[in-house]
Short mmCIF file of C-alpha atoms in Angstrom, two decimals:
data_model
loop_
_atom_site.label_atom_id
_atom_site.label_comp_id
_atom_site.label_asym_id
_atom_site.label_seq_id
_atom_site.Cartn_x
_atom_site.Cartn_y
_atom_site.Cartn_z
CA UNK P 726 -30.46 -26.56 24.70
CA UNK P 727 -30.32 -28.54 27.86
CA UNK P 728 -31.18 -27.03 31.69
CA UNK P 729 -28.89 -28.21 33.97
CA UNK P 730 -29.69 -28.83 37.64
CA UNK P 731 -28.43 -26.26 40.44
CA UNK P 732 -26.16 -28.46 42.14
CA UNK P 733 -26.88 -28.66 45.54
CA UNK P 734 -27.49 -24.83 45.44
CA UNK P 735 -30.91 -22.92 44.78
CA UNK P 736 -32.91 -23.33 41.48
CA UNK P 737 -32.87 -20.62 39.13
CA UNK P 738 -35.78 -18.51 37.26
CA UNK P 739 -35.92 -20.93 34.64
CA UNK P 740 -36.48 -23.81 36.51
CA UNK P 741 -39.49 -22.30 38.59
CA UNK P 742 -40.51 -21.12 34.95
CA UNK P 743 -40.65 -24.58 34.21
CA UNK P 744 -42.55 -26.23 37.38
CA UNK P 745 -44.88 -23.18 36.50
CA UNK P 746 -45.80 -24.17 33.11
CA UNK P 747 -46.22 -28.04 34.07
CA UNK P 748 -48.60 -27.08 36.87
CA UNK P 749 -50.62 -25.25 34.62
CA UNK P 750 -50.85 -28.64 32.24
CA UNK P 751 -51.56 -30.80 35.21
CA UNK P 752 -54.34 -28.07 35.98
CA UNK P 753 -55.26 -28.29 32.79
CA UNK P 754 -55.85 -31.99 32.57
CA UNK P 755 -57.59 -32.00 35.65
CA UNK P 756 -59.95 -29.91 34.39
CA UNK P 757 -60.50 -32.01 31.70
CA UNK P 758 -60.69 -34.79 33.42
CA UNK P 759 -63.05 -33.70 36.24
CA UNK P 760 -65.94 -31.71 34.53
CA UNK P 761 -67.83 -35.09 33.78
CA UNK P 762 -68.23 -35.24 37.82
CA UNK P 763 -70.47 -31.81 37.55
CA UNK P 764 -72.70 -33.07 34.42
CA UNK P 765 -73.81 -36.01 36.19
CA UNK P 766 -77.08 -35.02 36.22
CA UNK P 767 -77.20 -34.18 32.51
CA UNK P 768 -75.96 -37.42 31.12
CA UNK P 769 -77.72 -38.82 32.96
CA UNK P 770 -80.91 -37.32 31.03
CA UNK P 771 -79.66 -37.50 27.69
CA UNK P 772 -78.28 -41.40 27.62
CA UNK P 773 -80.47 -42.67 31.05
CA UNK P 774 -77.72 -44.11 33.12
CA UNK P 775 -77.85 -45.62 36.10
CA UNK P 776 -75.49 -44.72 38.62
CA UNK P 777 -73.26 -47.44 37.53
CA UNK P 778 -73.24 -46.85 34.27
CA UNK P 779 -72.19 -43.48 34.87
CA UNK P 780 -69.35 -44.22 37.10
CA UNK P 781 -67.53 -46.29 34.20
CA UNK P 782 -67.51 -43.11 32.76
CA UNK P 783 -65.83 -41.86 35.55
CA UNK P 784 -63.49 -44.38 35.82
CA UNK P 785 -63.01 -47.61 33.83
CA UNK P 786 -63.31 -45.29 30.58
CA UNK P 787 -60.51 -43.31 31.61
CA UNK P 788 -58.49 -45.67 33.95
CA UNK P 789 -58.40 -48.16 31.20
CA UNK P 790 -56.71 -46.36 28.93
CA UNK P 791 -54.93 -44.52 31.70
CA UNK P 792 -53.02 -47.62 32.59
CA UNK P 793 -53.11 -48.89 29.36
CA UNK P 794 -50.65 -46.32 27.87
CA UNK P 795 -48.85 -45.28 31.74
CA UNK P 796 -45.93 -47.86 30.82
CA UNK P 797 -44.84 -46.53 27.51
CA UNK P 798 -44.82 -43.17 28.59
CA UNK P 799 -43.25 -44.03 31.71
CA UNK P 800 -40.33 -45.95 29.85
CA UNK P 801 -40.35 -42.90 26.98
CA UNK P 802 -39.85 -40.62 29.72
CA UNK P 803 -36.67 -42.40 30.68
CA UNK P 804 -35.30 -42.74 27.30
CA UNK P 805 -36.49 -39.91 25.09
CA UNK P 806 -37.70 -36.45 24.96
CA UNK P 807 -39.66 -35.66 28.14
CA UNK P 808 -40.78 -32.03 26.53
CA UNK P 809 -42.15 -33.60 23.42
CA UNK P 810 -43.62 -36.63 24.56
CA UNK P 811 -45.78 -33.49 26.61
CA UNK P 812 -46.50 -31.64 23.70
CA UNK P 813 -48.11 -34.62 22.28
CA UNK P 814 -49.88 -35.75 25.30
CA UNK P 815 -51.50 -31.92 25.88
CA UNK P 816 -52.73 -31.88 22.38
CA UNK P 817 -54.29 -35.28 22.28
CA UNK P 818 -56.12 -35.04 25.44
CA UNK P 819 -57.51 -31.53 24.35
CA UNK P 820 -58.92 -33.18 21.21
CA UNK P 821 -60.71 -35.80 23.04
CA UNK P 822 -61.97 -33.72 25.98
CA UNK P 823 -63.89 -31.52 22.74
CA UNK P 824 -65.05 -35.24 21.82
CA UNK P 825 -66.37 -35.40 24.40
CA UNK P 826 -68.59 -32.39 23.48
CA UNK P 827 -69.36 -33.70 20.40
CA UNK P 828 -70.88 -37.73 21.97
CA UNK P 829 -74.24 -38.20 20.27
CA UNK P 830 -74.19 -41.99 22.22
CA UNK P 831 -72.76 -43.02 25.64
CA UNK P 832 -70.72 -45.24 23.30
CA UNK P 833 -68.86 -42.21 21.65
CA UNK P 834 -68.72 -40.22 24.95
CA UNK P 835 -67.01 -43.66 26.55
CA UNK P 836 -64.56 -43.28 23.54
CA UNK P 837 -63.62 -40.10 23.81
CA UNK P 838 -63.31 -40.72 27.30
CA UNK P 839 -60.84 -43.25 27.29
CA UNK P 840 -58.51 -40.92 24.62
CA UNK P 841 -58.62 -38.23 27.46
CA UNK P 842 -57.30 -40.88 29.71
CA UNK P 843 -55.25 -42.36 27.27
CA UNK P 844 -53.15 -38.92 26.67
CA UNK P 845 -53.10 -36.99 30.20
CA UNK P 846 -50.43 -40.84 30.78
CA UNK P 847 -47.69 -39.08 29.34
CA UNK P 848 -47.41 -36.13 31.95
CA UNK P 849 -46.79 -37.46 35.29
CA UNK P 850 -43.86 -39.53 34.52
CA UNK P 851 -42.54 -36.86 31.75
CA UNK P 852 -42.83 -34.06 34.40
CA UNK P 853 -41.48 -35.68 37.62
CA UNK P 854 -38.92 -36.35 36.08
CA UNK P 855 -37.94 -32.83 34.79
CA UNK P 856 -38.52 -31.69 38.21
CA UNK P 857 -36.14 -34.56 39.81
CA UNK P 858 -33.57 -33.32 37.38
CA UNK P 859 -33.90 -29.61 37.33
CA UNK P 860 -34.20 -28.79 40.86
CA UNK P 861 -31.59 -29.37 43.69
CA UNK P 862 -32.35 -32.64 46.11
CA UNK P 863 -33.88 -30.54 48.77
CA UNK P 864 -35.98 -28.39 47.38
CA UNK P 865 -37.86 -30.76 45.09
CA UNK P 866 -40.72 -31.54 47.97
CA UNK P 867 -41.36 -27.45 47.03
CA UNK P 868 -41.12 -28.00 43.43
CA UNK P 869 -43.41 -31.02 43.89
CA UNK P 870 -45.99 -29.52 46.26
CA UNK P 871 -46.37 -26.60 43.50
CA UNK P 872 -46.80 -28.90 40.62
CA UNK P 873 -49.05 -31.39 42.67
CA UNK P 874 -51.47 -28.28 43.56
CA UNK P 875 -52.28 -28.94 39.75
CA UNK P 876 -54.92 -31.55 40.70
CA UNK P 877 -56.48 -28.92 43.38
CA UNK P 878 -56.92 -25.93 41.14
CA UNK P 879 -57.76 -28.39 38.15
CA UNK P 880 -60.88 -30.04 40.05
CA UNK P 881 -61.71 -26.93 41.33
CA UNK P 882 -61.71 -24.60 38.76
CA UNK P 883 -63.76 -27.52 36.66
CA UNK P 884 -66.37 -27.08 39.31
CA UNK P 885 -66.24 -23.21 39.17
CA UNK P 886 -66.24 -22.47 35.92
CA UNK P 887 -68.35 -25.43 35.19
CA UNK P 888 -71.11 -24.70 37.52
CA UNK P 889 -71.35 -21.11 36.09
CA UNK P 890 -71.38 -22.20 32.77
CA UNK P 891 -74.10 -24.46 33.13
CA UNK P 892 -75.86 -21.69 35.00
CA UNK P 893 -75.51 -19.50 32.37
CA UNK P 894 -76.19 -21.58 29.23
CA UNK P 895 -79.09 -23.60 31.20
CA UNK P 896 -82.23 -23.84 28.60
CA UNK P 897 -79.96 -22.81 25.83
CA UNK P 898 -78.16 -24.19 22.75
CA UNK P 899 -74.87 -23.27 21.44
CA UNK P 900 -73.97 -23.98 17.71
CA UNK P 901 -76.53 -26.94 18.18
CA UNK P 902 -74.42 -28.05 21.21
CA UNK P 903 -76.78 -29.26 24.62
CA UNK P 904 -75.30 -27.03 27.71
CA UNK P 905 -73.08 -29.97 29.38
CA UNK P 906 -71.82 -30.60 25.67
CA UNK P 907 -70.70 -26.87 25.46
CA UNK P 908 -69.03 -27.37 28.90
CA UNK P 909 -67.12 -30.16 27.50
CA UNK P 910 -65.70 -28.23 24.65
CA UNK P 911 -65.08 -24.99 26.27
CA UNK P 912 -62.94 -27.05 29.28
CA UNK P 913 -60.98 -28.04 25.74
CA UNK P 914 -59.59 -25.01 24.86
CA UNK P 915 -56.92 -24.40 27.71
CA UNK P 916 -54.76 -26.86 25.98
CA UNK P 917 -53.36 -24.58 23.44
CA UNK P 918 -52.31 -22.35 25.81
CA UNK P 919 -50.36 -24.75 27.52
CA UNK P 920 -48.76 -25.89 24.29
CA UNK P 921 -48.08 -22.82 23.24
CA UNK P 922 -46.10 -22.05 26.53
CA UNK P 923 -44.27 -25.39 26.32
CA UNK P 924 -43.14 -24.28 23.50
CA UNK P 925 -41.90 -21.17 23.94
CA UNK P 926 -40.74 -21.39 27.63
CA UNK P 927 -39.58 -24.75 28.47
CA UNK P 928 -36.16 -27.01 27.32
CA UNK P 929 -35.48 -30.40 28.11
CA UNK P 930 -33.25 -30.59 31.35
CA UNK P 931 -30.19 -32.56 31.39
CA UNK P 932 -30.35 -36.09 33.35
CA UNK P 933 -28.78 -36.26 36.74
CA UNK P 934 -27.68 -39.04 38.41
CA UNK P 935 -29.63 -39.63 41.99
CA UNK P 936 -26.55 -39.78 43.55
CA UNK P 937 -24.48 -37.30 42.41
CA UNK P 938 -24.00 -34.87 39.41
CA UNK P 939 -22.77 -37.49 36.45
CA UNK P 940 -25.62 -38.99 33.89
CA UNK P 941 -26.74 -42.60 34.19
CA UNK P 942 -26.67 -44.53 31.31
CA UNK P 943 -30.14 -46.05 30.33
CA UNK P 944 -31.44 -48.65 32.43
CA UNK P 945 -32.73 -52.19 30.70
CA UNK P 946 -35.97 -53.05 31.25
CA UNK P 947 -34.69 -56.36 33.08
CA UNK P 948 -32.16 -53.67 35.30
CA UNK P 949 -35.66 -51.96 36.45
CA UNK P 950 -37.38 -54.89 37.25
CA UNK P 951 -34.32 -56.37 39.06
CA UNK P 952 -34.66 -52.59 40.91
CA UNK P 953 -38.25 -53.32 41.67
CA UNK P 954 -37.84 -56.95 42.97
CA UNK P 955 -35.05 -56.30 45.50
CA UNK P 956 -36.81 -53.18 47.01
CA UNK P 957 -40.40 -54.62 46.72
CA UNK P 958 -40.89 -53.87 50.55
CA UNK P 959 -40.47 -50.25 49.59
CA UNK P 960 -42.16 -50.16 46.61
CA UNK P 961 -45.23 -52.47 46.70
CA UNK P 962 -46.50 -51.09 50.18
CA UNK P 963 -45.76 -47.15 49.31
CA UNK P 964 -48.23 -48.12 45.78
CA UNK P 965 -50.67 -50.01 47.20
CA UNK P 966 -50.43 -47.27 50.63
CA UNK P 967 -50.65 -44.31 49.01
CA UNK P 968 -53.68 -46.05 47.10
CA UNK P 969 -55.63 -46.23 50.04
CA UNK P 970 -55.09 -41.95 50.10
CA UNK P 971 -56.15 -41.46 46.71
CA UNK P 972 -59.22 -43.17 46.76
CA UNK P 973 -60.46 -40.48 48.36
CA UNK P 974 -58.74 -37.95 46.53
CA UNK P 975 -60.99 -39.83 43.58
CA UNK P 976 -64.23 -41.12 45.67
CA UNK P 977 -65.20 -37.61 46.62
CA UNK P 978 -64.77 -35.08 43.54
CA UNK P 979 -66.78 -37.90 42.12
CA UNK P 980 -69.81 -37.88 44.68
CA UNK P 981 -69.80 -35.29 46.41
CA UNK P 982 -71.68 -33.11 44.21
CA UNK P 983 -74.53 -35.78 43.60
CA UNK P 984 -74.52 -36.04 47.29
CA UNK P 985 -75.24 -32.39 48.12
CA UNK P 986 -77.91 -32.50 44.98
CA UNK P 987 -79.52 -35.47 46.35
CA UNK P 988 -79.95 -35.08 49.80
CA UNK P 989 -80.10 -31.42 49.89
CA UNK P 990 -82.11 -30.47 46.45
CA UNK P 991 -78.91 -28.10 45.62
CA UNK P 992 -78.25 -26.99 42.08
CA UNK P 993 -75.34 -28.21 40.18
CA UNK P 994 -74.29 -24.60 39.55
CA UNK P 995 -74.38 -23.98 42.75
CA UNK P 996 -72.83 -26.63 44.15
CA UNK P 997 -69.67 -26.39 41.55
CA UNK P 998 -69.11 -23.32 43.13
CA UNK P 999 -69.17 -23.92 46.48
CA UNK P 1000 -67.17 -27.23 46.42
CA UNK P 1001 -65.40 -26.08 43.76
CA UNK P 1002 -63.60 -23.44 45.94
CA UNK P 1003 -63.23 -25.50 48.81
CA UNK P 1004 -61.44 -28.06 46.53
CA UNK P 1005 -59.23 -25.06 45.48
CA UNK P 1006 -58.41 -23.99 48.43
CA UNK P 1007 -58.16 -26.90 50.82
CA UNK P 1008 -56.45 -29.22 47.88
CA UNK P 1009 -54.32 -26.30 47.34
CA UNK P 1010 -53.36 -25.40 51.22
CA UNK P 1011 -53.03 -28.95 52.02
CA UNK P 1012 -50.35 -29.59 49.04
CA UNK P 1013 -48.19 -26.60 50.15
CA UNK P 1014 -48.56 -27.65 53.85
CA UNK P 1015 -47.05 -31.10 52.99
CA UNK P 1016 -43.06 -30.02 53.01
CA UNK P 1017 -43.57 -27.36 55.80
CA UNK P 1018 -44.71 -30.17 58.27
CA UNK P 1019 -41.87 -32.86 56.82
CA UNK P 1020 -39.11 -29.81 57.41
CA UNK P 1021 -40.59 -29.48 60.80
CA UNK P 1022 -40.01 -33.37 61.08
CA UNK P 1023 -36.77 -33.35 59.66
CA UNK P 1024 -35.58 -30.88 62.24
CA UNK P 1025 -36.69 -32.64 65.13
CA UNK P 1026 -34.36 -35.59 63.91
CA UNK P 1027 -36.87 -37.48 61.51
CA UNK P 1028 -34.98 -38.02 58.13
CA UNK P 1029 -38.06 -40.16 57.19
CA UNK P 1030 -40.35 -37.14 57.54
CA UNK P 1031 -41.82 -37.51 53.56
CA UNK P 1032 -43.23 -40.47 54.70
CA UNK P 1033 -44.54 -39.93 58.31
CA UNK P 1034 -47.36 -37.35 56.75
CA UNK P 1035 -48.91 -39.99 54.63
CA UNK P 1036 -50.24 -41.93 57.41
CA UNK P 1037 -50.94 -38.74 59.52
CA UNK P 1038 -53.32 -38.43 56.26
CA UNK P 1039 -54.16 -41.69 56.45
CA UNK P 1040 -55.66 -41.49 60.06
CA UNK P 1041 -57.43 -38.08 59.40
CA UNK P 1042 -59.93 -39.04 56.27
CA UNK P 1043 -60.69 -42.44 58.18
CA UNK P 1044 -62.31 -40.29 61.16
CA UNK P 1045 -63.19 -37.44 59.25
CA UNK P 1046 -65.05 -40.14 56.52
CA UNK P 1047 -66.55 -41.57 59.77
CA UNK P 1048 -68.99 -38.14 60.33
CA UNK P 1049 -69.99 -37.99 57.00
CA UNK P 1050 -73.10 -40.27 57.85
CA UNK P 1051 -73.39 -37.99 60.31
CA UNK P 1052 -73.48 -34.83 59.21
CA UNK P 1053 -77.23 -33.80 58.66
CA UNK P 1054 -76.99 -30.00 56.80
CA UNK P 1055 -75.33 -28.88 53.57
CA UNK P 1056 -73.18 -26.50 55.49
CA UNK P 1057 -71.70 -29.51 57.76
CA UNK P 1058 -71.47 -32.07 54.68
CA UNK P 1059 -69.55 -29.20 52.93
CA UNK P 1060 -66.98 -28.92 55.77
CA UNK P 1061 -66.28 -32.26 55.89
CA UNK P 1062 -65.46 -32.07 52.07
CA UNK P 1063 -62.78 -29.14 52.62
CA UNK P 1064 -61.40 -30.74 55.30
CA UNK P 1065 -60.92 -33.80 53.40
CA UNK P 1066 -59.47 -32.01 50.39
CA UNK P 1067 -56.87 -30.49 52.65
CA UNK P 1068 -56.21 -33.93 54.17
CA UNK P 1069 -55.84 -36.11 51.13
CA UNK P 1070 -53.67 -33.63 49.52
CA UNK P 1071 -51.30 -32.94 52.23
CA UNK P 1072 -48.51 -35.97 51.54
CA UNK P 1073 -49.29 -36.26 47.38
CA UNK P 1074 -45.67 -34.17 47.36
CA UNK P 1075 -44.22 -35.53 49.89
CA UNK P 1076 -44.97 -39.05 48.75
CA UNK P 1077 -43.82 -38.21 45.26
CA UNK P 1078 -40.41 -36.51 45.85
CA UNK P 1079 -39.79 -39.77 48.41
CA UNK P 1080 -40.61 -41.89 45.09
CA UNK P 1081 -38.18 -39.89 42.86
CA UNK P 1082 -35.12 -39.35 45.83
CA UNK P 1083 -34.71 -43.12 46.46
CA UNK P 1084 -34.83 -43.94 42.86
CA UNK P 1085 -32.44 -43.90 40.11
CA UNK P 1086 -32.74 -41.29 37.41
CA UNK P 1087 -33.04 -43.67 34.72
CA UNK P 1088 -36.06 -45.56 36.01
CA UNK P 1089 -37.94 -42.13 37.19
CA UNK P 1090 -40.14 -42.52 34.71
CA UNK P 1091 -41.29 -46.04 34.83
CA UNK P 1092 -41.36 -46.18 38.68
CA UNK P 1093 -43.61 -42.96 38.20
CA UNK P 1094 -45.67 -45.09 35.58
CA UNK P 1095 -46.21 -48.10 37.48
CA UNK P 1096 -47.20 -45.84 40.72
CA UNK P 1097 -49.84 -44.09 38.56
CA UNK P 1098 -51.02 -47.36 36.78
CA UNK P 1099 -51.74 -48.76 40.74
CA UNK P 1100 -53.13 -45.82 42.15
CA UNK P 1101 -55.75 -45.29 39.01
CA UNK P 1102 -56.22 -49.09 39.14
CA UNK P 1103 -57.40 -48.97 42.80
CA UNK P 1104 -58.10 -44.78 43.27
CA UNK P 1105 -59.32 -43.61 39.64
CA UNK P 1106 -60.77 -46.86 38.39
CA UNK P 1107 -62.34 -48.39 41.62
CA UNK P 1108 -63.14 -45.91 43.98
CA UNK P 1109 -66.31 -44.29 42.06
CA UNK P 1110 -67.35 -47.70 41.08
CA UNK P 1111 -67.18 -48.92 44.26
CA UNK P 1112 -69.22 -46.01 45.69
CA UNK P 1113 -71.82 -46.57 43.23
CA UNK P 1114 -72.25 -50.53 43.58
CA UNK P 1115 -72.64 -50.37 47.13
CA UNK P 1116 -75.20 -47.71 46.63
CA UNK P 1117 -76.95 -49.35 43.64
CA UNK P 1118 -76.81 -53.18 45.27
CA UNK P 1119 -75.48 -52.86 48.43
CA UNK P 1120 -78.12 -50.13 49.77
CA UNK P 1121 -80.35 -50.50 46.55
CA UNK P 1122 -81.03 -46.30 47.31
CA UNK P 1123 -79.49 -43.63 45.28
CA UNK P 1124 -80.45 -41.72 48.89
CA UNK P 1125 -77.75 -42.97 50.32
CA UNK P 1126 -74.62 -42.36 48.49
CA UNK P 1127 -73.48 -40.40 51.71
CA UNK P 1128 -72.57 -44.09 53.39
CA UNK P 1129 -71.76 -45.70 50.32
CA UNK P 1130 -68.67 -43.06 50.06
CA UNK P 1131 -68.22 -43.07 53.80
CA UNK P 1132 -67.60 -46.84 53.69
CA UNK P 1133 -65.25 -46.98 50.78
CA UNK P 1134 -62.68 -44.15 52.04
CA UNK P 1135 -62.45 -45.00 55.77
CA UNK P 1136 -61.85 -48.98 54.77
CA UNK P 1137 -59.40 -47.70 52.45
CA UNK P 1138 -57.77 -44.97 54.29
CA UNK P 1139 -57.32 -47.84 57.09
CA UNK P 1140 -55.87 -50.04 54.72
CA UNK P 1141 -53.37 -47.72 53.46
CA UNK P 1142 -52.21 -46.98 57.49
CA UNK P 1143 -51.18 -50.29 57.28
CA UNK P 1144 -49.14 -50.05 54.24
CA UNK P 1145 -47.73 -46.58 54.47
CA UNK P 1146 -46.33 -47.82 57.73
CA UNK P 1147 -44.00 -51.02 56.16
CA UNK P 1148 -43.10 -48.45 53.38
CA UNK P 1149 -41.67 -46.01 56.21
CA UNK P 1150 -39.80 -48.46 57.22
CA UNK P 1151 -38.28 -49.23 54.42
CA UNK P 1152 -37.90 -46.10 52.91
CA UNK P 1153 -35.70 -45.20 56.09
CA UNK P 1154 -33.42 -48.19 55.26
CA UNK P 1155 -33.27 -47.13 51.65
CA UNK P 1156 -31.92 -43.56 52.67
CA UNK P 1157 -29.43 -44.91 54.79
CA UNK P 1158 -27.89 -47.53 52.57
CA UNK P 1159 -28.13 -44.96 49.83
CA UNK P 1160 -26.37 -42.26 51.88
CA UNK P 1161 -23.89 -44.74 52.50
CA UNK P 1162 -23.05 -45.67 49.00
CA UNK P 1163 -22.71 -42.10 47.48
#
């Protein structure tokens, strides 16, 4: 049975349900994806990587496949089931994150790696477009904001619960399973829950049209490319802007706990906790602060408020990755981290219900696609690369990883100032010709 979208009224139980259940999977795959950031140290050991080495893990592994599959999901998600094409993403990226586990060779963990990467491609263009279609045009920034806190909670609660459970199993085996490879396969088992709740809980809404209440008929691939040309102004500087944002989002959940080990002799248990809550909490604060600044906007006349926070953003991780060199105790190094958490998280919603409002229905899912294929190209895939060449060659110091990861996310936050401001622009002039045409 199909959902149907509220009009332009409120959304009902089911659709809050819904947004519910797919910010638990995004949590989910976060969590999955993020662990490896806490076992740095321990894979280190057991396949002796360099820094490098390690950050391929980190990225190319997963990016590659990432991208690799982020177009046929994308164009799935506009032409078939959005709910299945979930269920099988969930599962398969919960088998591979227990392969993970299981990597006797940095070969097999690089592998498994890129299935994880491979499968968590089907959910962002699957779920924003249930949300674009389920919830009413101005409350989907809230819908958003609570599905986008999914990365927040994910990378937090992978630090958490990670951090304790290498505290707890530390000098122990488990079913002939080394402590980081129990990690791994414990962070598996949330999946089934998920599934189970997709399941039982969620239907497949009915398309909407983006500008009004009758379904579009499918778009040809030529029709979306013909989209993409024509509003390139809007489109290639909002992707390669908001890139510049989440290569910080990326940079430091990837190096910030090696930073605090390194330069303060911390513990990796205790450092998962204690950036793993201030991920939580500032990722999570920041993400729900997002549309109560843009209505503040909007009511002071500013109907291109989802895209004046991104390069507020943009401004506040170049100065606040400016002190990092700076900062000279763990307490100061960890502030810096929560504020950053809160500040690269504050537009994701914003940016992604702008994305989704000025787009037709039936390209949702590939214009979702081809946003996450840039953003892991240059965020995911780069930025912890990045980090660790200019530490390994630029600075030839592990010791200073602190100015390797200031240098990448102020030249990229600047960089994406500069973008996000031509995509305002034109965003603006897409809302009005669009508000003209309906």
């Amino acid at each position: 049975m199909n959902d149907n979208r509220q009009g332009e009224g409120r959304a009902d139980a089911g659709a809050w349900i819904m947004v519910s259940i797919l910010t638990l999977a995004f949590t989910v795959s976060f969590i999955d994806r993020q662990i490896l950031n806490l076992l740095v140290g321990p894979l280190k050991d057991a396949f002796d990587l360099s820094d490098t080495k390690l950050s391929l893990l980190q990225g190319v592994a997963f990016t590659s496949a990432y991208i690799l599959f982020s177009g046929p999901f994308g164009r799935l998600a506009d032409t078939g089931n959005r709910r299945g094409i979930l269920l099988l993403g969930v599962a398969l990226w919960s088998a591979a994150t227990a392969f993970c586990g299981l990597a006797r060779s940095y070969l097999q963990l690089f592998v498994a790696r890129f299935g994880v990467g491979g499968a968590e491609a089907s959910l962002t263009p699957a779920a924003w477009s249930m949300i674009a279609d389920r919830f009413p045009a101005r409350q989907v920034p809230r819908a958003m904001s609570i599905y986008l806190m999914g990365p927040y909670i994910g990378s937090g609660l992978a630090l958490i619960f990670g951090g304790l459970l290498l505290g707890l199993s530390e000098g122990q085996t488990f079913f002939g399973l080394a402590p980081w490879q129990f990690v791994f396969v414990m962070a598996a088992l949330p999946g089934a829950l998920v599934i189970l709740l997709l399941i039982f809980f969620v239907r497949e809404p009915a398309r909407q049209s983006s500008k009004g209440g009758e379904s579009e008929q499918p778009m040809t691939l030529s029709q979306v490319m013909d989209r993409f040309r024509k509003e390139r102004r809007f489109y290639l500087n909002f992707y390669c802007g908001m890139s510049g944002i989440v290569i910080s989002l990326y940079a430091f959940p990837a190096w910030m706990p090696t930073l605090l080990i390194r330069k303060f002799a911390a513990s990796a248990s205790e450092v998962g906790i204690q950036y793993g809550v201030l991920v939580l909490i500032g990722g999570s604060t920041g993400v729900l602060s997002g549309p109560i600044v843009s209505r503040w906007l909007e009511r002071s006349g500013r109907k291109d408020a989802l895209m004046i926070v991104p390069l507020f953003a943009a401004c506040g991780l170049a100065a606040l990755s400016l002190l990092l060199p700076f900062a000279d105790s763990y307490a100061f190094v960890l502030a810096i981290a929560g504020l950053v958490s809160f500040t690269y998280s504050l537009p994701t919603a914003l940016a992604a219900s702008a994305l989704q409002l000025v787009t037709p229905n039936r390209m949702r899912g590939m214009a979702s696609a081809v946003y996450i294929f840039i953003i892991s190209v240059i965020g995911l895939g780069l930025a912890p690369t990045i980090v660790a060449l200019i530490t390994d060659i630029g600075f030839a110091d592990e010791a200073r990883v602190g100015e390797s990861l200031a240098i990448t996310c102020c030249v990229s936050a600047l960089a994406g100032l500069v973008m996000l401001s031509r995509a305002r622009a034109a965003y603006a002039d897409l809302l009005t010709r669009n508000a003209s045409a309906a």
